[in-house]
Coordinates of C-alpha atoms in Angstrom, one line a residue:
Chain A
X262 CA 65.8 -18.4 23.1
X263 CA 67.6 -21.6 22.1
X264 CA 68.1 -22.5 18.4
X265 CA 70.4 -25.3 17.2
X266 CA 70.9 -26.7 13.8
X267 CA 72.8 -29.8 13.1
X268 CA 74.6 -29.6 16.5
X269 CA 77.1 -32.4 16.7
X270 CA 79.8 -33.5 19.1
X271 CA 82.1 -36.4 18.7
X272 CA 84.5 -37.7 21.3
X273 CA 87.6 -39.8 20.7
X274 CA 87.7 -42.7 23.1
X275 CA 90.5 -45.2 22.7
X276 CA 91.0 -44.1 19.1
X277 CA 87.4 -44.7 18.2
X278 CA 85.0 -41.8 17.5
X279 CA 82.0 -41.8 19.6
X280 CA 79.1 -39.6 18.4
X281 CA 77.7 -38.3 21.6
X282 CA 75.3 -35.8 20.0
X283 CA 74.3 -36.3 16.4
X284 CA 72.7 -33.3 14.5
X285 CA 70.6 -31.8 17.1
X286 CA 67.9 -29.4 15.8
X287 CA 66.1 -27.7 18.6
X288 CA 64.1 -24.6 19.1
X289 CA 63.0 -23.4 22.5
X290 CA 61.0 -20.2 22.9
X291 CA 61.2 -17.6 25.6
X292 CA 59.5 -18.7 28.8
X293 CA 59.3 -22.4 28.0
X294 CA 60.0 -25.1 30.6
X295 CA 61.6 -28.0 28.7
X296 CA 62.8 -31.3 30.0
X297 CA 65.5 -33.2 28.1
X298 CA 64.7 -36.8 28.9
X299 CA 66.9 -39.8 28.0
X300 CA 69.0 -42.6 29.6
X301 CA 72.4 -42.0 30.8
X302 CA 74.9 -41.6 27.9
X303 CA 72.1 -40.4 25.6
X304 CA 73.9 -37.1 25.0
X305 CA 71.9 -34.8 27.4
X306 CA 74.8 -33.4 29.3
X307 CA 77.0 -33.1 26.2
X308 CA 74.2 -31.1 24.6
X309 CA 73.9 -28.9 27.6
X310 CA 77.6 -28.3 27.8
X311 CA 77.6 -27.1 24.2
X312 CA 74.7 -24.8 24.8
X313 CA 76.4 -23.3 27.8
X314 CA 79.7 -22.6 26.0
X315 CA 81.7 -25.2 28.0
X316 CA 82.2 -27.6 25.1
X317 CA 82.9 -26.7 21.5
X318 CA 80.6 -28.4 19.0
X319 CA 82.3 -30.6 16.5
X320 CA 79.9 -29.2 13.8
X321 CA 76.6 -27.5 13.5
X322 CA 75.6 -24.3 15.2
X323 CA 73.8 -23.2 18.3
X324 CA 72.5 -19.7 19.2
X325 CA 71.4 -18.6 22.6
X326 CA 69.2 -15.5 22.8
X327 CA 70.5 -14.7 19.2
X328 CA 74.1 -15.1 20.1
X329 CA 76.3 -17.8 18.7
X330 CA 77.9 -20.0 21.4
X331 CA 81.3 -20.1 19.6
X332 CA 81.8 -16.6 18.1
X333 CA 79.9 -14.7 20.9
X334 CA 80.4 -16.8 23.9
X335 CA 80.7 -13.8 26.3
X336 CA 77.2 -12.5 25.4
X337 CA 75.8 -16.1 25.8
X338 CA 77.4 -16.3 29.3
X339 CA 75.9 -13.1 30.5
X340 CA 72.3 -14.3 29.7
X341 CA 72.4 -17.9 31.0
X342 CA 72.6 -19.6 34.3
X343 CA 74.0 -23.1 34.5
X344 CA 73.7 -25.7 37.3
X345 CA 75.9 -28.6 36.3
X346 CA 75.9 -32.1 37.5
X347 CA 78.9 -31.5 39.8
X348 CA 79.2 -29.2 42.8
X349 CA 79.2 -25.6 41.8
X350 CA 80.8 -24.4 45.0
X351 CA 84.5 -25.2 45.7
X352 CA 84.9 -27.4 48.7
X353 CA 87.4 -25.1 50.5
X354 CA 85.3 -22.0 50.1
X355 CA 82.6 -20.8 52.5
X356 CA 79.0 -20.9 51.3
X357 CA 78.3 -17.2 51.5
X358 CA 81.6 -16.3 50.0
X359 CA 80.9 -18.4 46.9
X360 CA 77.5 -16.7 46.5
X361 CA 79.1 -13.2 46.8
X362 CA 81.9 -14.2 44.3
X363 CA 79.3 -15.4 41.9
X364 CA 77.5 -12.1 42.0
X365 CA 80.8 -10.3 41.4
X366 CA 81.6 -12.6 38.5
X367 CA 78.4 -11.3 36.8
X368 CA 79.5 -7.7 37.3
X369 CA 77.4 -6.7 40.4
X370 CA 78.9 -4.4 42.9
X371 CA 80.2 -6.0 46.2
X372 CA 77.2 -4.5 48.0
X373 CA 74.6 -5.9 45.5
X374 CA 76.4 -9.2 45.4
X375 CA 76.2 -9.5 49.2
X376 CA 72.5 -8.6 49.2
X377 CA 71.8 -11.2 46.5
X378 CA 73.8 -13.7 48.4
X379 CA 71.8 -13.2 51.6
X380 CA 68.4 -13.2 49.7
X381 CA 69.4 -16.6 48.2
X382 CA 70.6 -18.0 51.5
X383 CA 67.1 -17.2 52.7
X384 CA 65.1 -18.6 49.9
X385 CA 67.2 -21.8 49.6
X386 CA 67.2 -22.2 53.4
X387 CA 70.9 -22.1 53.7
X388 CA 71.2 -19.2 56.3
X389 CA 72.6 -21.4 59.0
X390 CA 75.3 -22.8 56.7
X391 CA 76.5 -19.4 55.4
X392 CA 79.9 -19.6 57.1
X393 CA 80.5 -23.3 56.6
X394 CA 82.9 -24.6 54.0
X395 CA 80.9 -25.9 51.0
X396 CA 82.8 -29.2 51.3
X397 CA 81.3 -29.9 54.7
X398 CA 77.7 -29.7 53.5
X399 CA 75.4 -32.7 53.0
X400 CA 74.4 -33.7 49.4
X401 CA 71.0 -32.1 49.6
X402 CA 72.5 -28.9 51.1
X403 CA 75.2 -28.7 48.4
X404 CA 72.6 -29.2 45.7
X405 CA 70.5 -26.2 47.1
X406 CA 73.7 -24.2 47.1
X407 CA 74.4 -25.2 43.5
X408 CA 71.0 -23.9 42.5
X409 CA 71.4 -20.8 44.5
X410 CA 74.7 -20.1 42.6
X411 CA 72.9 -20.6 39.3
X412 CA 70.2 -18.0 40.3
X413 CA 72.4 -15.2 41.6
X414 CA 72.2 -13.1 38.4
X415 CA 68.5 -14.0 37.7
X416 CA 69.3 -15.3 34.2
X417 CA 66.9 -15.1 31.3
X418 CA 67.7 -18.8 30.6
X419 CA 68.5 -21.3 33.2
X420 CA 70.1 -24.7 32.3
X421 CA 69.9 -27.4 34.9
X422 CA 71.8 -30.7 34.5
X423 CA 70.0 -33.3 36.6
X424 CA 69.0 -30.8 39.2
X425 CA 67.2 -33.1 41.6
X426 CA 69.5 -36.1 41.4
X427 CA 70.5 -37.1 45.0
X428 CA 67.8 -35.0 46.6
X429 CA 65.2 -36.6 48.9
X430 CA 61.6 -36.0 47.9
X431 CA 61.1 -33.1 50.2
X432 CA 64.1 -31.2 48.9
X433 CA 63.1 -32.1 45.4
X434 CA 59.7 -30.5 46.0
X435 CA 61.3 -27.4 47.5
X436 CA 63.7 -27.1 44.5
X437 CA 60.8 -27.2 42.1
X438 CA 59.0 -24.6 44.1
X439 CA 62.0 -22.3 43.8
X440 CA 62.3 -22.9 40.1
X441 CA 58.6 -22.4 39.3
X442 CA 58.5 -19.2 41.5
X443 CA 61.5 -17.8 39.6
X444 CA 59.7 -18.5 36.4
X445 CA 56.5 -16.8 37.5
X446 CA 58.4 -13.8 38.8
X447 CA 60.8 -13.3 35.9
X448 CA 59.6 -15.3 33.0
X449 CA 62.8 -17.4 33.0
X450 CA 63.2 -20.0 30.3
X451 CA 64.1 -23.3 32.0
X452 CA 65.9 -26.1 30.2
X453 CA 66.7 -29.2 32.3
X454 CA 68.0 -32.7 31.8
X455 CA 66.5 -35.4 33.9
X456 CA 66.2 -39.1 34.0
X457 CA 63.4 -38.9 36.5
X458 CA 60.3 -39.8 34.5
X459 CA 57.9 -38.4 36.9
X460 CA 59.7 -35.1 37.0
X461 CA 59.7 -34.6 33.3
X462 CA 56.0 -35.7 33.3
X463 CA 54.5 -33.5 35.9
X464 CA 56.8 -30.4 35.8
X465 CA 57.9 -29.8 32.2
X466 CA 55.6 -28.2 29.7
X467 CA 57.5 -29.8 26.9
X468 CA 59.5 -33.1 26.8
X469 CA 62.3 -33.6 24.4
X470 CA 63.3 -37.3 24.3
X471 CA 66.8 -38.1 23.3
X472 CA 68.5 -41.4 22.6
X473 CA 71.9 -42.3 21.1
X474 CA 72.5 -38.5 20.5
X475 CA 69.4 -38.0 18.5
X476 CA 66.0 -36.3 19.3
X477 CA 63.4 -39.1 18.9
X478 CA 60.3 -37.2 20.2
X479 CA 59.4 -33.7 21.2
X480 CA 55.9 -32.6 22.5
X481 CA 54.0 -32.2 25.7
X482 CA 54.0 -35.1 28.0
X483 CA 50.3 -35.5 27.6
X484 CA 50.4 -35.7 23.8
X485 CA 53.4 -37.9 23.8
X486 CA 51.7 -40.4 26.1
X487 CA 48.4 -40.2 24.1
X488 CA 50.0 -40.5 20.7
X489 CA 52.8 -43.0 21.4
X490 CA 51.8 -45.1 24.4
X491 CA 48.1 -44.7 25.1
X492 CA 46.1 -45.8 28.3
X493 CA 46.3 -49.3 29.6
X494 CA 42.9 -50.9 30.3
X495 CA 42.8 -54.1 32.4
X496 CA 39.6 -56.1 33.0
X497 CA 39.4 -59.3 35.1
X498 CA 36.5 -61.6 34.1
X499 CA 35.3 -65.2 34.5
X500 CA 36.1 -65.8 30.7
X501 CA 39.4 -64.2 29.7
X502 CA 39.5 -65.9 26.3
X503 CA 36.1 -64.6 25.3
X504 CA 36.9 -61.2 26.8
X505 CA 40.0 -60.9 24.6
X506 CA 38.0 -61.7 21.5
X507 CA 35.5 -59.1 22.3
X508 CA 38.1 -56.5 23.2
X509 CA 39.9 -57.2 19.9
X510 CA 36.6 -56.3 18.0
X511 CA 36.6 -52.7 19.4
X512 CA 38.5 -50.8 16.7
X513 CA 40.7 -48.5 18.9
X514 CA 42.3 -51.3 21.1
X515 CA 45.8 -52.6 20.5
X516 CA 48.0 -55.2 22.0
X517 CA 45.4 -57.3 23.7
X518 CA 47.0 -59.9 26.1
X519 CA 45.7 -62.4 28.5
X520 CA 47.3 -63.1 31.8
X521 CA 45.3 -65.4 34.1
X522 CA 41.9 -63.8 34.5
X523 CA 43.3 -60.4 33.5
X524 CA 42.9 -59.1 30.0
X525 CA 45.1 -56.1 29.1
X526 CA 45.0 -53.7 26.1
X527 CA 46.2 -50.3 25.1
X528 CA 43.8 -47.6 23.9
X529 CA 44.2 -44.0 23.1
X530 CA 41.5 -42.9 25.4
X531 CA 40.7 -45.4 28.2
X532 CA 38.0 -43.4 29.8
X533 CA 35.9 -43.5 26.7
X534 CA 36.6 -47.1 25.6
X535 CA 36.0 -48.7 29.0
X536 CA 32.2 -48.2 29.0
X537 CA 32.0 -49.5 25.5
X538 CA 33.9 -52.6 26.4
X539 CA 31.9 -53.2 29.6
X540 CA 28.6 -53.0 27.7
X541 CA 29.9 -55.5 25.2
X542 CA 31.0 -57.9 27.9
X543 CA 27.7 -57.5 29.7
X544 CA 25.8 -58.3 26.5
X545 CA 27.9 -61.4 26.0
X546 CA 27.1 -62.4 29.6
X547 CA 30.7 -62.3 30.7
X548 CA 31.0 -61.6 34.4
X549 CA 33.3 -58.6 35.0
X550 CA 35.2 -58.8 38.4
X551 CA 37.1 -55.6 38.1
X552 CA 38.1 -52.9 35.5
X553 CA 40.9 -50.4 35.6
X554 CA 42.3 -47.7 33.5
X555 CA 46.0 -46.9 33.9
X556 CA 47.5 -43.7 32.5
X557 CA 50.7 -44.3 30.7
X558 CA 54.0 -43.0 31.9
X559 CA 56.9 -41.4 29.8
X560 CA 58.6 -44.8 30.3
X561 CA 55.9 -46.3 28.1
X562 CA 56.6 -43.6 25.6
X563 CA 60.3 -44.4 25.6
X564 CA 59.5 -48.1 25.3
X565 CA 57.2 -47.4 22.3
X566 CA 59.9 -45.3 20.7
X567 CA 62.9 -47.5 21.2
X568 CA 61.7 -50.9 22.2
X569 CA 63.6 -50.5 25.5
X570 CA 62.4 -49.2 28.8
X571 CA 64.3 -46.2 30.1
X572 CA 65.2 -48.2 33.1
X573 CA 66.6 -51.0 31.1
X574 CA 68.5 -48.5 28.9
X575 CA 70.2 -47.4 32.0
X576 CA 71.0 -50.9 33.1
X577 CA 69.1 -50.2 36.4
X578 CA 66.7 -52.9 37.6
X579 CA 63.3 -51.6 37.4
Chain B
X116 CA 89.6 -2.0 33.1
X117 CA 87.6 -5.2 33.0
X118 CA 90.6 -7.7 33.0
X119 CA 91.9 -6.2 36.2
X120 CA 88.5 -6.2 37.9
X121 CA 88.0 -9.8 36.9
X122 CA 91.4 -10.8 38.1
X123 CA 90.8 -9.1 41.3
X124 CA 87.5 -11.0 41.8
X125 CA 89.2 -14.4 41.1
X126 CA 92.2 -13.4 43.4
X127 CA 89.8 -12.4 46.2
X128 CA 88.0 -15.6 46.0
X129 CA 91.2 -17.6 46.1
X130 CA 92.8 -15.7 49.0
X131 CA 89.8 -15.5 51.2
X132 CA 90.1 -19.0 52.7
X133 CA 93.7 -18.2 53.6
X134 CA 92.8 -14.9 55.2
X135 CA 90.1 -16.7 57.2
X136 CA 92.7 -19.3 58.3
X137 CA 96.1 -17.6 58.2
X138 CA 97.8 -20.6 59.9
X139 CA 97.4 -22.5 56.6
X140 CA 100.2 -20.2 55.2
X141 CA 102.6 -22.2 57.4
X142 CA 101.7 -25.6 56.0
X143 CA 103.2 -25.0 52.6
X144 CA 106.4 -23.8 54.3
X145 CA 107.1 -27.1 56.2
X146 CA 109.4 -28.7 53.6
X147 CA 111.6 -25.7 52.9
X148 CA 111.9 -25.0 56.6
X149 CA 113.0 -28.6 57.3
X150 CA 115.5 -28.4 54.4
X151 CA 116.7 -25.2 55.8
X152 CA 117.3 -26.6 59.3
X153 CA 118.9 -29.9 58.1
X154 CA 120.8 -28.7 55.0
X155 CA 121.7 -25.3 56.6
X156 CA 123.2 -27.0 59.5
X157 CA 125.2 -29.3 57.3
X158 CA 126.4 -26.5 55.1
X159 CA 127.9 -24.6 58.0
X160 CA 130.3 -27.4 58.3
X161 CA 131.6 -27.4 54.7
X162 CA 134.7 -25.3 53.8
X163 CA 133.1 -22.9 51.4
X164 CA 130.2 -22.3 53.8
X165 CA 131.0 -21.2 57.3
X166 CA 128.9 -19.0 59.6
X167 CA 126.4 -16.7 57.9
X168 CA 127.8 -17.4 54.5
X169 CA 126.1 -20.8 54.3
X170 CA 122.8 -19.1 54.9
X171 CA 123.5 -16.4 52.4
X172 CA 124.0 -19.1 49.8
X173 CA 121.3 -21.4 50.8
X174 CA 118.3 -19.2 51.7
X175 CA 117.7 -17.8 48.2
X176 CA 117.6 -21.3 46.8
X177 CA 115.1 -22.3 49.5
X178 CA 112.8 -19.5 48.3
X179 CA 112.9 -20.8 44.8
X180 CA 112.1 -24.2 46.2
X181 CA 109.2 -22.7 48.1
X182 CA 108.0 -21.2 44.8
X183 CA 108.1 -24.7 43.1
X184 CA 106.2 -26.2 46.0
X185 CA 103.6 -23.5 45.9
X186 CA 102.9 -24.2 42.2
X187 CA 101.9 -27.8 43.1
X188 CA 99.1 -26.2 45.1
X189 CA 98.1 -23.9 42.2
X190 CA 97.6 -26.8 39.8
X191 CA 96.2 -29.1 42.5
X192 CA 93.5 -26.5 43.4
X193 CA 92.6 -26.1 39.8
X194 CA 92.5 -29.9 39.4
X195 CA 90.1 -30.3 42.4
X196 CA 87.9 -27.6 41.0
X197 CA 87.9 -29.1 37.6
X198 CA 86.9 -32.5 38.8
X199 CA 84.5 -31.2 41.4
X200 CA 82.4 -28.9 39.1
X201 CA 83.1 -25.5 40.6
X202 CA 85.5 -24.6 37.7
X203 CA 82.6 -25.3 35.3
X204 CA 80.4 -22.9 37.2
X205 CA 83.1 -20.2 37.0
X206 CA 83.7 -20.9 33.3
X207 CA 80.0 -20.3 32.5
X208 CA 80.2 -16.8 34.0
X209 CA 81.4 -13.8 31.9
X210 CA 84.8 -13.8 33.6
X211 CA 87.5 -14.3 31.1
X212 CA 89.7 -17.5 31.1
X213 CA 92.9 -15.5 31.4
X214 CA 91.6 -13.6 34.5
X215 CA 90.9 -16.9 36.0
X216 CA 94.4 -18.0 35.4
X217 CA 96.1 -14.8 36.5
X218 CA 93.9 -14.4 39.6
X219 CA 94.7 -17.9 40.7
X220 CA 98.5 -17.5 40.0
X221 CA 98.5 -14.1 41.8
X222 CA 97.2 -15.7 44.9
X223 CA 100.1 -18.2 44.8
X224 CA 102.6 -15.4 44.3
X225 CA 101.2 -13.5 47.3
X226 CA 101.4 -16.6 49.4
X227 CA 105.0 -17.2 48.2
X228 CA 106.1 -13.7 49.1
X229 CA 104.5 -13.9 52.5
X230 CA 106.2 -17.2 53.2
X231 CA 109.5 -15.9 51.9
X232 CA 109.3 -12.9 54.3
X233 CA 108.7 -15.4 57.1
X234 CA 111.7 -17.5 56.2
X235 CA 114.0 -14.5 56.1
X236 CA 112.7 -13.4 59.5
X237 CA 113.5 -16.8 60.8
X238 CA 117.1 -16.9 59.5
X239 CA 117.9 -13.3 60.5
X240 CA 119.0 -14.2 64.0
X241 CA 121.3 -17.0 62.7
X242 CA 123.6 -14.6 60.9
X243 CA 121.7 -14.0 57.7
X244 CA 122.8 -10.6 56.4
X245 CA 120.0 -8.5 55.0
X246 CA 120.6 -6.0 52.3
X247 CA 117.2 -4.3 52.2
X248 CA 117.2 -3.0 48.6
X249 CA 118.6 -6.1 47.2
X250 CA 116.1 -8.3 49.2
X251 CA 113.2 -6.3 47.9
X252 CA 114.3 -6.7 44.3
X253 CA 114.9 -10.3 45.0
X254 CA 111.3 -10.7 46.2
X255 CA 110.0 -9.0 43.1
X256 CA 112.0 -11.4 41.0
X257 CA 110.6 -14.3 43.0
X258 CA 107.1 -13.0 42.4
X259 CA 107.8 -12.9 38.6
X260 CA 109.1 -16.5 38.5
X261 CA 106.2 -17.4 40.8
X262 CA 103.7 -16.2 38.1
X263 CA 105.5 -18.5 35.5
X264 CA 105.6 -21.5 37.8
X265 CA 101.9 -21.0 38.8
X266 CA 100.7 -20.6 35.2
X267 CA 102.6 -23.7 34.0
X268 CA 101.3 -25.7 36.8
X269 CA 97.7 -24.7 35.9
X270 CA 98.4 -25.6 32.3
X271 CA 99.7 -29.0 33.4
X272 CA 96.5 -29.5 35.5
X273 CA 94.3 -28.8 32.4
X274 CA 96.3 -31.0 30.1
X275 CA 96.2 -33.8 32.6
X276 CA 92.6 -33.3 33.5
X277 CA 91.4 -36.6 32.3
X278 CA 94.1 -38.6 34.1
X279 CA 94.6 -36.9 37.4
X280 CA 97.5 -39.1 38.5
X281 CA 99.5 -37.9 35.4
X282 CA 99.5 -34.4 37.0
X283 CA 101.3 -35.6 40.0
X284 CA 103.7 -37.9 38.1
X285 CA 104.8 -35.1 35.8
X286 CA 105.0 -32.5 38.5
X287 CA 107.0 -34.7 40.8
X288 CA 109.3 -36.0 38.0
X289 CA 110.1 -32.5 36.9
X290 CA 110.5 -31.0 40.3
X291 CA 113.6 -32.7 41.6
X292 CA 115.7 -32.4 38.4
X293 CA 114.7 -28.8 38.3
X294 CA 115.8 -28.3 41.8
X295 CA 119.1 -30.2 41.4
X296 CA 120.0 -28.6 38.1
X297 CA 119.4 -25.1 39.2
X298 CA 121.9 -25.4 42.1
X299 CA 119.3 -24.9 44.7
X300 CA 120.5 -27.6 47.0
X301 CA 124.1 -28.1 46.1
X302 CA 126.5 -26.0 44.0
X303 CA 127.1 -27.3 40.4
X304 CA 130.7 -26.0 40.3
X305 CA 132.1 -29.6 40.6
X306 CA 129.3 -31.3 38.7
X307 CA 130.1 -33.3 35.6
X308 CA 130.0 -31.3 32.4
X309 CA 126.6 -32.8 31.1
X310 CA 125.0 -31.7 34.4
X311 CA 126.4 -28.2 34.0
X312 CA 125.2 -28.1 30.4
X313 CA 121.7 -29.1 31.5
X314 CA 121.8 -26.5 34.3
X315 CA 122.6 -23.8 31.7
X316 CA 119.3 -24.5 29.9
X317 CA 117.3 -24.5 33.0
X318 CA 115.8 -21.1 33.4
X319 CA 115.6 -21.5 37.2
X320 CA 119.4 -21.6 37.4
X321 CA 119.7 -18.0 36.3
X322 CA 117.0 -16.9 38.7
X323 CA 118.7 -18.7 41.6
X324 CA 122.0 -17.0 40.8
X325 CA 120.3 -13.7 40.6
X326 CA 118.5 -14.2 43.8
X327 CA 121.9 -15.0 45.5
X328 CA 123.5 -11.9 44.0
X329 CA 120.5 -9.7 45.1
X330 CA 120.5 -11.1 48.6
X331 CA 124.2 -10.4 48.8
X332 CA 123.4 -6.8 48.0
X333 CA 124.6 -6.8 44.3
X334 CA 122.0 -4.9 42.3
X335 CA 124.0 -4.8 39.0
X336 CA 125.9 -7.4 37.2
X337 CA 125.2 -10.0 34.6
X338 CA 123.8 -12.6 36.9
X339 CA 121.0 -10.2 38.0
X340 CA 120.4 -9.2 34.4
X341 CA 120.2 -12.8 33.2
X342 CA 118.0 -13.8 36.2
X343 CA 115.5 -11.0 35.4
X344 CA 115.4 -11.8 31.7
X345 CA 115.0 -15.5 32.5
X346 CA 112.2 -14.9 35.0
X347 CA 110.3 -12.5 32.8
X348 CA 110.6 -14.8 29.8
X349 CA 109.5 -17.8 31.9
X350 CA 106.5 -15.8 33.2
X351 CA 105.4 -14.6 29.9
X352 CA 105.6 -18.1 28.4
X353 CA 103.8 -19.5 31.3
X354 CA 100.9 -17.1 31.1
X355 CA 100.6 -17.6 27.3
X356 CA 100.6 -21.4 27.6
X357 CA 98.3 -21.3 30.7
X358 CA 95.8 -19.0 29.0
X359 CA 95.7 -21.3 25.9
X360 CA 95.2 -24.3 28.2
X361 CA 92.4 -22.6 30.1
X362 CA 90.4 -22.5 26.9
X363 CA 90.4 -26.3 26.8
X364 CA 89.1 -26.8 30.3
X365 CA 85.4 -27.5 29.4
X366 CA 86.3 -30.1 26.8

């Protein structure tokens, strides 16, 4: 569905060339749900804008459903839906008018466009706002309208740029319900950017991590976490120094640290290692006060890959 | 024909808010109407004016001024949609870039013609003499120049998209010289030779002169011919430049 080779985009900023996206090689199959994860400025949106024909690549190529984004942009546009970071609806236009216009833009008759618009007003719970100017809607309402606009023509491939930013948890859950239902119904391929770790983790089947314009990891969230970060095991005992020595002797543990009475370590499979550790401690007559296995997050993956946490990389206090 | 359909879709989108709120048509008219009242009253006192003749000379120029003002809104609307994100959404649809430009411009032209009709209706009781055929042709000419002005304004908005303020600076800086040097506000007969030379390279000058001739009921003659040529040339250039600019919008 998506195939890029060496996709690159440079920008000129104050006479300096900034490489926003550097040689992206990406393959996405039909029906996949892929999250593009990375800090702000990593090149996520730039990549998306190239894939959606909004931005011309500096070099490299990208094909969407077999069509080149440069030489066959019109064919690409017919197959994709795009929900950008901005507001899809013009502020001076009425909600329903914009939905109907969108249908007309994709070549539906006025009647079909009106029906689609009304259907979407229903599913996105926007009926009461149908005759309001888009500019008068709240942030969450506008975002729902943006999504509705991207779904009018039921595209084979849906691009979403930070779809849930600015939404409260309930709206975010609603949004995901709609996206997943659409997928079940039509087999839509979904490609989204996000900097919400939890969203990439729980919703996407595949996570592509991007940093400084390059893909640095690409797998399921489960495998990324197991391979790159591992589980965190914490035990609290009456003898932390001895605990640490014993933990170090178990072959699969890494990064054993002591903090007060707590000893922490990373292991690929915490559930299996913990009993081994507890038996060893018991044999050494170390009194265990508590034991805990923590599943890693994608932030741990990012940290393992780059040495920075995603939150640090964005300059946002954790 | 796909281009026509697409242009129609864009036009319908743009015009709908005005149909829903027709009073908005009046807003854009405020400045020309104020000029009309103030200048028009002054002009009736000057020797070459007098009675209806002042209106006959002044009103055609005001319509051109109305056209220039309307283009501010064409570019301004495009600018807000560019920064807000709704233009991106349209750009990802299969609708062609040129249809987006022409549809938008067409809306401004329709507004311009509607406002012009209103202005003419307003001045009729004050001695403005209406030559119906001439006035109709004049409206057509006004529509043609409106296409050019709207398209150039959209092009300017695209070029200035990364520095929004530049759009207003350029538009405002160009607007007044264009008005003065086309003889919209004051005749250039007694202007210094450099001003007259500049006014001869201003395409609007010929359109203003043609508008005056047409509203006076002269359908033939060189001023009408030059005005039509000038307006058509300006419109074609505007659409070509504007369509080129529209292709840059996503970058």
